[in-house]
PDB file of C-alpha atoms and ligand atoms in Angstrom:
ATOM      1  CA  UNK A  16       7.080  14.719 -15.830  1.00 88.00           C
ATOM      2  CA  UNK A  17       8.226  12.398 -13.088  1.00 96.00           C
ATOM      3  CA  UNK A  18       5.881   9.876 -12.301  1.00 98.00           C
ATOM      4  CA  UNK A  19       6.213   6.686 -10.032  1.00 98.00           C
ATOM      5  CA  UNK A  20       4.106   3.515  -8.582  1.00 98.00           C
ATOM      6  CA  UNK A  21       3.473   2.726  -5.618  1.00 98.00           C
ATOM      7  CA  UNK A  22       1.999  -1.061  -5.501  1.00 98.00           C
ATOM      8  CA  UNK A  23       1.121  -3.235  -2.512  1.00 97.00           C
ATOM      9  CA  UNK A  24      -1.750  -5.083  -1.177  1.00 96.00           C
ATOM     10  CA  UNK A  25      -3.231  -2.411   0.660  1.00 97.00           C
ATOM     11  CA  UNK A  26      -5.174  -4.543   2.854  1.00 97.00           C
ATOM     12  CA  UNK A  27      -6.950  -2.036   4.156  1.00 95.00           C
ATOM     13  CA  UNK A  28      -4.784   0.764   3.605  1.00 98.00           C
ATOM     14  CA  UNK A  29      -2.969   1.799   6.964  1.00 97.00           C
ATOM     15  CA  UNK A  30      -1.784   5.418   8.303  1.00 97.00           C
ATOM     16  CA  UNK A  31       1.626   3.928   7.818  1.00 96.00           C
ATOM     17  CA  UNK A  32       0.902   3.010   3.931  1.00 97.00           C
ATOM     18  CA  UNK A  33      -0.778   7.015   3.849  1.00 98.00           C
ATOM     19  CA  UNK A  34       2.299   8.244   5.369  1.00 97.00           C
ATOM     20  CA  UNK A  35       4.370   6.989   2.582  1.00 97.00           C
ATOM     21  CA  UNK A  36       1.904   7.968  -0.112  1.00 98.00           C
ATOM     22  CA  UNK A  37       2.087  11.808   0.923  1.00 98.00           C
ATOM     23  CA  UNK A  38       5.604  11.792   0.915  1.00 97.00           C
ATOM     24  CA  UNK A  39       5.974  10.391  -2.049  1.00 98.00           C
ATOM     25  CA  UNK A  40       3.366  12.519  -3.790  1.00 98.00           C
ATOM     26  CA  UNK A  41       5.869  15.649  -2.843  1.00 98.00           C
ATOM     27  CA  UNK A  42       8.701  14.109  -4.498  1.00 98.00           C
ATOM     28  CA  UNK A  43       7.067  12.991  -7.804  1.00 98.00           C
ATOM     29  CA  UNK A  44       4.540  15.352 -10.281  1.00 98.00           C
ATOM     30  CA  UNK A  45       2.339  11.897 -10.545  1.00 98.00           C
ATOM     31  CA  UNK A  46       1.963   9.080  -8.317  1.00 98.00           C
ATOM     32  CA  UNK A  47       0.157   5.841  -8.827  1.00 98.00           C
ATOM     33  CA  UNK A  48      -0.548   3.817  -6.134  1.00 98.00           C
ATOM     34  CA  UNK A  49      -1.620   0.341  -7.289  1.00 98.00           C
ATOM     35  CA  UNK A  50      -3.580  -2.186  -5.837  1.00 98.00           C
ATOM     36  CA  UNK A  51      -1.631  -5.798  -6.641  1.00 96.00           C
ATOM     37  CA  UNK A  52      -4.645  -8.054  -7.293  1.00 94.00           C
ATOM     38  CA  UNK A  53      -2.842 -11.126  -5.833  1.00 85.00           C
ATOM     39  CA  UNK A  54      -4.457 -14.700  -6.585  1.00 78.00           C
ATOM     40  CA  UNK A  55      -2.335 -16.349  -3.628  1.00 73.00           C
ATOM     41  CA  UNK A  56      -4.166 -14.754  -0.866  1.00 74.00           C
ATOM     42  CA  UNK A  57      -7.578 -14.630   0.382  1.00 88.00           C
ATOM     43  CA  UNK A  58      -7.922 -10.673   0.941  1.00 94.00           C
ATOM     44  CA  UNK A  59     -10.332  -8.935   3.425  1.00 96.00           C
ATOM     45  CA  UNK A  60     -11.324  -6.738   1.208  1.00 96.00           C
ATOM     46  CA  UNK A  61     -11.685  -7.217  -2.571  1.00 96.00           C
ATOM     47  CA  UNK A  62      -9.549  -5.279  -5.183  1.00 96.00           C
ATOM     48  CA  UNK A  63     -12.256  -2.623  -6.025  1.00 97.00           C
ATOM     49  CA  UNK A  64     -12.722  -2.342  -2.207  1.00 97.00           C
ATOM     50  CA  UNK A  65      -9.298  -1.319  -1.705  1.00 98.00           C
ATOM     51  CA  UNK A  66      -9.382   0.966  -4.159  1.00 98.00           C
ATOM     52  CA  UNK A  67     -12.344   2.771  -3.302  1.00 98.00           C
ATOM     53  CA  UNK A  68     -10.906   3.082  -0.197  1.00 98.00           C
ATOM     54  CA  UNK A  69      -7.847   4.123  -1.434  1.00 98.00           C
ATOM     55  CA  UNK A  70      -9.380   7.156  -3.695  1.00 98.00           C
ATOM     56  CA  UNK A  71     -11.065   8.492  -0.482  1.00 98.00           C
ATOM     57  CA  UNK A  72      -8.127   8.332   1.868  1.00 98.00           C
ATOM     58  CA  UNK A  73      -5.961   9.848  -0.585  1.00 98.00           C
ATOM     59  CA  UNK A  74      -8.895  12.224  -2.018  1.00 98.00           C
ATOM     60  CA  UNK A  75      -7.154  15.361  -0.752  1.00 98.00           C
ATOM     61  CA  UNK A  76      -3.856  14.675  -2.697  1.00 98.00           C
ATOM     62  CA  UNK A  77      -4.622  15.744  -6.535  1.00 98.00           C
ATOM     63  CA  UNK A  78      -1.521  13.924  -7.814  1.00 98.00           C
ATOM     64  CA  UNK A  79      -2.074  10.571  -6.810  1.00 98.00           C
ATOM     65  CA  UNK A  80      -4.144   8.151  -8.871  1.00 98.00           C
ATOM     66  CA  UNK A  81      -5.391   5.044  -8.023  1.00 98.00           C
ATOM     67  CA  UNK A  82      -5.057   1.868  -9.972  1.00 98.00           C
ATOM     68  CA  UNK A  83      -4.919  -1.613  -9.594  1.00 98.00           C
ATOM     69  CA  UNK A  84      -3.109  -4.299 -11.577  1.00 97.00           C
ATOM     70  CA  UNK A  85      -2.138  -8.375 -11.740  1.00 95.00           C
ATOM     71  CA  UNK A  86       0.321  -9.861 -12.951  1.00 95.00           C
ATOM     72  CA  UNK A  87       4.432  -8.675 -12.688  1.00 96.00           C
ATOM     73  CA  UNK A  88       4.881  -5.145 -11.839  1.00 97.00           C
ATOM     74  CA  UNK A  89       7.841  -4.772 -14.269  1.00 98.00           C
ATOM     75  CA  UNK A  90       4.697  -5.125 -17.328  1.00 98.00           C
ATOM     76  CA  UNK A  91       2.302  -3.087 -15.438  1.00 98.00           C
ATOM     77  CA  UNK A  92       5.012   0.021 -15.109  1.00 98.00           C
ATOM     78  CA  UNK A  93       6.071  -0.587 -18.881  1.00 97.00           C
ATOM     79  CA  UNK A  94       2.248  -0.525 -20.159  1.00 97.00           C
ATOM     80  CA  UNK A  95       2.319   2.808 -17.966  1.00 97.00           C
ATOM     81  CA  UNK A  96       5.731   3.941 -18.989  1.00 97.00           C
ATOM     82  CA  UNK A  97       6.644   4.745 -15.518  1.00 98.00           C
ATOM     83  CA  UNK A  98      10.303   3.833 -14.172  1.00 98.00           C
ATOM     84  CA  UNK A  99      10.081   4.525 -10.594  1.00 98.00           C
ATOM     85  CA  UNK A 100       8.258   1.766  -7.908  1.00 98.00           C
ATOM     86  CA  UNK A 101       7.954   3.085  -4.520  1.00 98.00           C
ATOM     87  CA  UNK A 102       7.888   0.631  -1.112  1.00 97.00           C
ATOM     88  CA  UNK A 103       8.358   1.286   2.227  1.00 95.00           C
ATOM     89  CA  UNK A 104      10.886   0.184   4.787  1.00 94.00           C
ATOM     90  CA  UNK A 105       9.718  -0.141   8.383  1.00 90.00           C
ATOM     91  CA  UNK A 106      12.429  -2.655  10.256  1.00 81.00           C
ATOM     92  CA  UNK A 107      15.445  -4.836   8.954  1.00 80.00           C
ATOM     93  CA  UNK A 108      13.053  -7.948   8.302  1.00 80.00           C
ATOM     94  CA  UNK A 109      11.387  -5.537   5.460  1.00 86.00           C
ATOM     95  CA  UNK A 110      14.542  -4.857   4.169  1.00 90.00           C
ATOM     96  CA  UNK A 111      15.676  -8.213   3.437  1.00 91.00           C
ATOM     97  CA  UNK A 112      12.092  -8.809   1.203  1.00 92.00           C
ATOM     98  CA  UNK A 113      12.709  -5.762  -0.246  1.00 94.00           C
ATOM     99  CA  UNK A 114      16.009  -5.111  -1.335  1.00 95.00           C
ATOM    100  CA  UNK A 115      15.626  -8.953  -3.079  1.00 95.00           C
ATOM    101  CA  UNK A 116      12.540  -7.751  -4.831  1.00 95.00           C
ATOM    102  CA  UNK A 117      14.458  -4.794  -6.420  1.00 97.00           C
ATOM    103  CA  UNK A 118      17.113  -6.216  -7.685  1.00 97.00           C
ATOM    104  CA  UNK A 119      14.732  -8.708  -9.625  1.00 97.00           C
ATOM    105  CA  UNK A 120      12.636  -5.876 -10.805  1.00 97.00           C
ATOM    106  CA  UNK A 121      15.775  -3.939 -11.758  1.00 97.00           C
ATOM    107  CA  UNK A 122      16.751  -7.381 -13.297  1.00 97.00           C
ATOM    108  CA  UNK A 123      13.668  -8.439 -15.197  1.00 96.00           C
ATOM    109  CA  UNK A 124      13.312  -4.875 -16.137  1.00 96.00           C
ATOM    110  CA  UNK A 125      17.053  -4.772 -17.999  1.00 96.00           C
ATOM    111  CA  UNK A 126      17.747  -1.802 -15.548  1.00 97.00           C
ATOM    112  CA  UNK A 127      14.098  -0.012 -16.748  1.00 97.00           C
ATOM    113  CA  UNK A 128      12.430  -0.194 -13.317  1.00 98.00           C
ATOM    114  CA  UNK A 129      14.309   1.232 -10.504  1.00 98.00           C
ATOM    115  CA  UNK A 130      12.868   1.008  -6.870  1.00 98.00           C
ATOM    116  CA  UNK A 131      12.774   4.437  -4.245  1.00 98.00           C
ATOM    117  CA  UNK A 132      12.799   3.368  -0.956  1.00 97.00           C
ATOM    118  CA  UNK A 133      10.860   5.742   1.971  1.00 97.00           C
ATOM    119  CA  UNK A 134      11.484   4.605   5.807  1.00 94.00           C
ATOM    120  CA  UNK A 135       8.925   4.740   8.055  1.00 90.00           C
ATOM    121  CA  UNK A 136       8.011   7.791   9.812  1.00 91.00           C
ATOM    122  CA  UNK A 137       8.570   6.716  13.585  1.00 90.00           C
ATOM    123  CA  UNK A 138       5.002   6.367  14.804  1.00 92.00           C
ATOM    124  CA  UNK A 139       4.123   3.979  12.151  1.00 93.00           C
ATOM    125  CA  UNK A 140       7.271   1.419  12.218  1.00 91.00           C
ATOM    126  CA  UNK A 141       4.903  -0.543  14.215  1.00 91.00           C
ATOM    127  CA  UNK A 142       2.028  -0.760  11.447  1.00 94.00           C
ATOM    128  CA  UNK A 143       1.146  -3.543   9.530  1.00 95.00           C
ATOM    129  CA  UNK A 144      -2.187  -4.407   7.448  1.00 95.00           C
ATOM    130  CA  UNK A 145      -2.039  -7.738   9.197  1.00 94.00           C
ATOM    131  CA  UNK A 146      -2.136  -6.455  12.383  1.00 95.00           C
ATOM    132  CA  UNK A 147      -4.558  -3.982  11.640  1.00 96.00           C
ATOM    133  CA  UNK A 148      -6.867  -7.026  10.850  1.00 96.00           C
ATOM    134  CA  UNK A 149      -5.687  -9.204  13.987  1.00 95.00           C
ATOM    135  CA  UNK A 150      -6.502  -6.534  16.392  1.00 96.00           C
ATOM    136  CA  UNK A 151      -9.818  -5.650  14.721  1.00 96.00           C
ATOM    137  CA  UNK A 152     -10.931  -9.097  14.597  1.00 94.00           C
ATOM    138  CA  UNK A 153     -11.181  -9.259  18.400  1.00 94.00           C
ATOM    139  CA  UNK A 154     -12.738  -5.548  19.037  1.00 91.00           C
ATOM    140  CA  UNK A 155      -9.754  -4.081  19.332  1.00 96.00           C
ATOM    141  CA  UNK A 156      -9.234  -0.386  18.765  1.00 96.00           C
ATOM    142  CA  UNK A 157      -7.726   0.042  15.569  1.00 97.00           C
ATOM    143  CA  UNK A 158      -7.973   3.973  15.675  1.00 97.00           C
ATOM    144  CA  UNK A 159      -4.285   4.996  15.481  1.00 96.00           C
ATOM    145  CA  UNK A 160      -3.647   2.797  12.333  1.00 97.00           C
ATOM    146  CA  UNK A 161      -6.400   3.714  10.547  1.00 98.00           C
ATOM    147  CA  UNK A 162      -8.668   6.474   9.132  1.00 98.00           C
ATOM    148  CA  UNK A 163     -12.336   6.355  11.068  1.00 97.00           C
ATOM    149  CA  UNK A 164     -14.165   5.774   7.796  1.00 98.00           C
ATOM    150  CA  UNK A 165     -11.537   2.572   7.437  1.00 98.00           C
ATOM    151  CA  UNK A 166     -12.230   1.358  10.793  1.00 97.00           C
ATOM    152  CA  UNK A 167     -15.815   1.171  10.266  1.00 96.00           C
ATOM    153  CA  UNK A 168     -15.707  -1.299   7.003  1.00 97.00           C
ATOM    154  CA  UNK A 169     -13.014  -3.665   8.591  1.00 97.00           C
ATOM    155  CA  UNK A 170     -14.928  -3.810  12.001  1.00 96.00           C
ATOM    156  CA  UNK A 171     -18.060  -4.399   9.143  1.00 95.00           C
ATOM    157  CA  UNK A 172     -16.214  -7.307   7.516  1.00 94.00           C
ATOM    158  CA  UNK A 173     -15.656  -8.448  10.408  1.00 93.00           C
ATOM    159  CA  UNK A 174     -19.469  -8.541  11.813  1.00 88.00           C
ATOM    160  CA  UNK A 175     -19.367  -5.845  14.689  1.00 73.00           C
ATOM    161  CA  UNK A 176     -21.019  -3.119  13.090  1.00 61.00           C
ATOM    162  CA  UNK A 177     -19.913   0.348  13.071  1.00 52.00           C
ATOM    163  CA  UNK A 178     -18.225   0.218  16.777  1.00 46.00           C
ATOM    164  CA  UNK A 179     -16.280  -1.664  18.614  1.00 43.00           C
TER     165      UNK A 179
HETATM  166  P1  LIG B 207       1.602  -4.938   4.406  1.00 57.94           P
HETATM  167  O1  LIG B 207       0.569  -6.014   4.441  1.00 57.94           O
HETATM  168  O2  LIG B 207       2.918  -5.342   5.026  1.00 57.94           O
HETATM  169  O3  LIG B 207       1.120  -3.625   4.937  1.00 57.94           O
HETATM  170  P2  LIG B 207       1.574  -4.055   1.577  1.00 57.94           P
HETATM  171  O4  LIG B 207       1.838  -4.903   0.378  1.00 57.94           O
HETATM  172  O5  LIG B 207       0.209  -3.498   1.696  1.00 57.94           O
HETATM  173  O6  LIG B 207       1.998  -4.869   2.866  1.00 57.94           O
HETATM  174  O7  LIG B 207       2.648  -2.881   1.648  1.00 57.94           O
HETATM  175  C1  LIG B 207       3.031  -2.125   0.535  1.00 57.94           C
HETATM  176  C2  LIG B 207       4.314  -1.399   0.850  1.00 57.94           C
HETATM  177  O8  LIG B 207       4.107  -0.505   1.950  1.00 57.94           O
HETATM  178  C3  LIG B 207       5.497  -2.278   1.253  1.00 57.94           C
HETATM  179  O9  LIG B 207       6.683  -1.702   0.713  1.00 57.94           O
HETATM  180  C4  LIG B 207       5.521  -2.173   2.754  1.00 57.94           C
HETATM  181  O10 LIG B 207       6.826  -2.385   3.273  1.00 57.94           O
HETATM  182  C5  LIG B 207       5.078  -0.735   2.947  1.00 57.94           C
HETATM  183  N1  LIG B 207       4.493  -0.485   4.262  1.00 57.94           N
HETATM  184  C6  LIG B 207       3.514  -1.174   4.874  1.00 57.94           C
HETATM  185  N2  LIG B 207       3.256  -0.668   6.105  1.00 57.94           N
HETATM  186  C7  LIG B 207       4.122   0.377   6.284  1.00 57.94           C
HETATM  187  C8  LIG B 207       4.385   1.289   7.345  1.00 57.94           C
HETATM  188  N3  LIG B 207       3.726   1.209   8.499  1.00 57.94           N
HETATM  189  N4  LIG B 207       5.348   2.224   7.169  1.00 57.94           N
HETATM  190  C9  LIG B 207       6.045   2.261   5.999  1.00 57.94           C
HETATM  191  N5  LIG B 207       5.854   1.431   4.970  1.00 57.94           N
HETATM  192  C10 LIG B 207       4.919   0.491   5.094  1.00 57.94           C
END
């Protein structure tokens, strides 16, 4: 069975992040997508928010699994004997991060973690969690990066109800 993980922040989980997480789930028979429960920041959403949020965005796809984990994602794929890590590659600036953070993975893994990169599908190079949050913050309309039911709880977190 071929089975990869997907981690990342997820916060909240964008159309751009759901893009990647279909595609992905055609390639693979299993797909993880894991919620990195990352001390350093101060997240809009806690880690059992994002993954609630993340089992009913992805609800329709009966391969993918959500988890979450802390800690180095070269342990967290050997507890789950899984040798794949999935990210996604939206401009040259992501590349840079990313490609770095493979090679250490690859590296701290002795060659046991290898990472799949997926570009961007076009209408989502733009998308980024932190945007998501920026425009939301001041009313904006956040509903072409986001599903509705998403929308709602970050316009909640931020205090404007259910509506812009
Ligand atoms: P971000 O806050 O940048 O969205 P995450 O840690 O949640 O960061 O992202 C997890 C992975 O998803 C990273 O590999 C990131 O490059 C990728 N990703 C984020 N947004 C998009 C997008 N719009 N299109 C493709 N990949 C994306």
């Amino acid at each position: 069975m071929k089975a990869a993980v997907y981690p990342g922040s997820f916060d909240p989980v964008t159309y751009g992040h759901l893009d990647i997480i279909r595609r992905a789930s055609d390639i693979f028979d299993e797909l993880t997508v894991s919620v990195l429960n990352n001390h350093l920041k101060s997240p809009l959403f806690s880690v059992e928010e994002r993954v609630k949020i993340l089992e009913e965005a992805t609800k329709d796809l009966p391969n993918v699994k959500i988890d979450c984990f802390s800690g180095l994602l070269i342990d967290y794929a050997k507890k789950k004997d899984v040798h794949v890590a999935i990210r996604g590659l939206r401009a040259i600036t992501d590349f840079e991060y990313e490609l770095q953070l493979a090679q250490t993975n690859s590296k701290l893994s002795n060659g046991e973690l290898d990472t799949m990169f997926l570009t961007t599908s076009l209408e989502y190079a733009y998308l980024s969690s932190s945007s998501v949050k920026e425009i939301a913050r001041f009313h904006g309309d956040i509903s072409m990066c986001v599903p509705a039911f998403v929308a709602e709880r970050i316009y909640e977190k931020y205090g404007h109800g259910s509506c812009r």
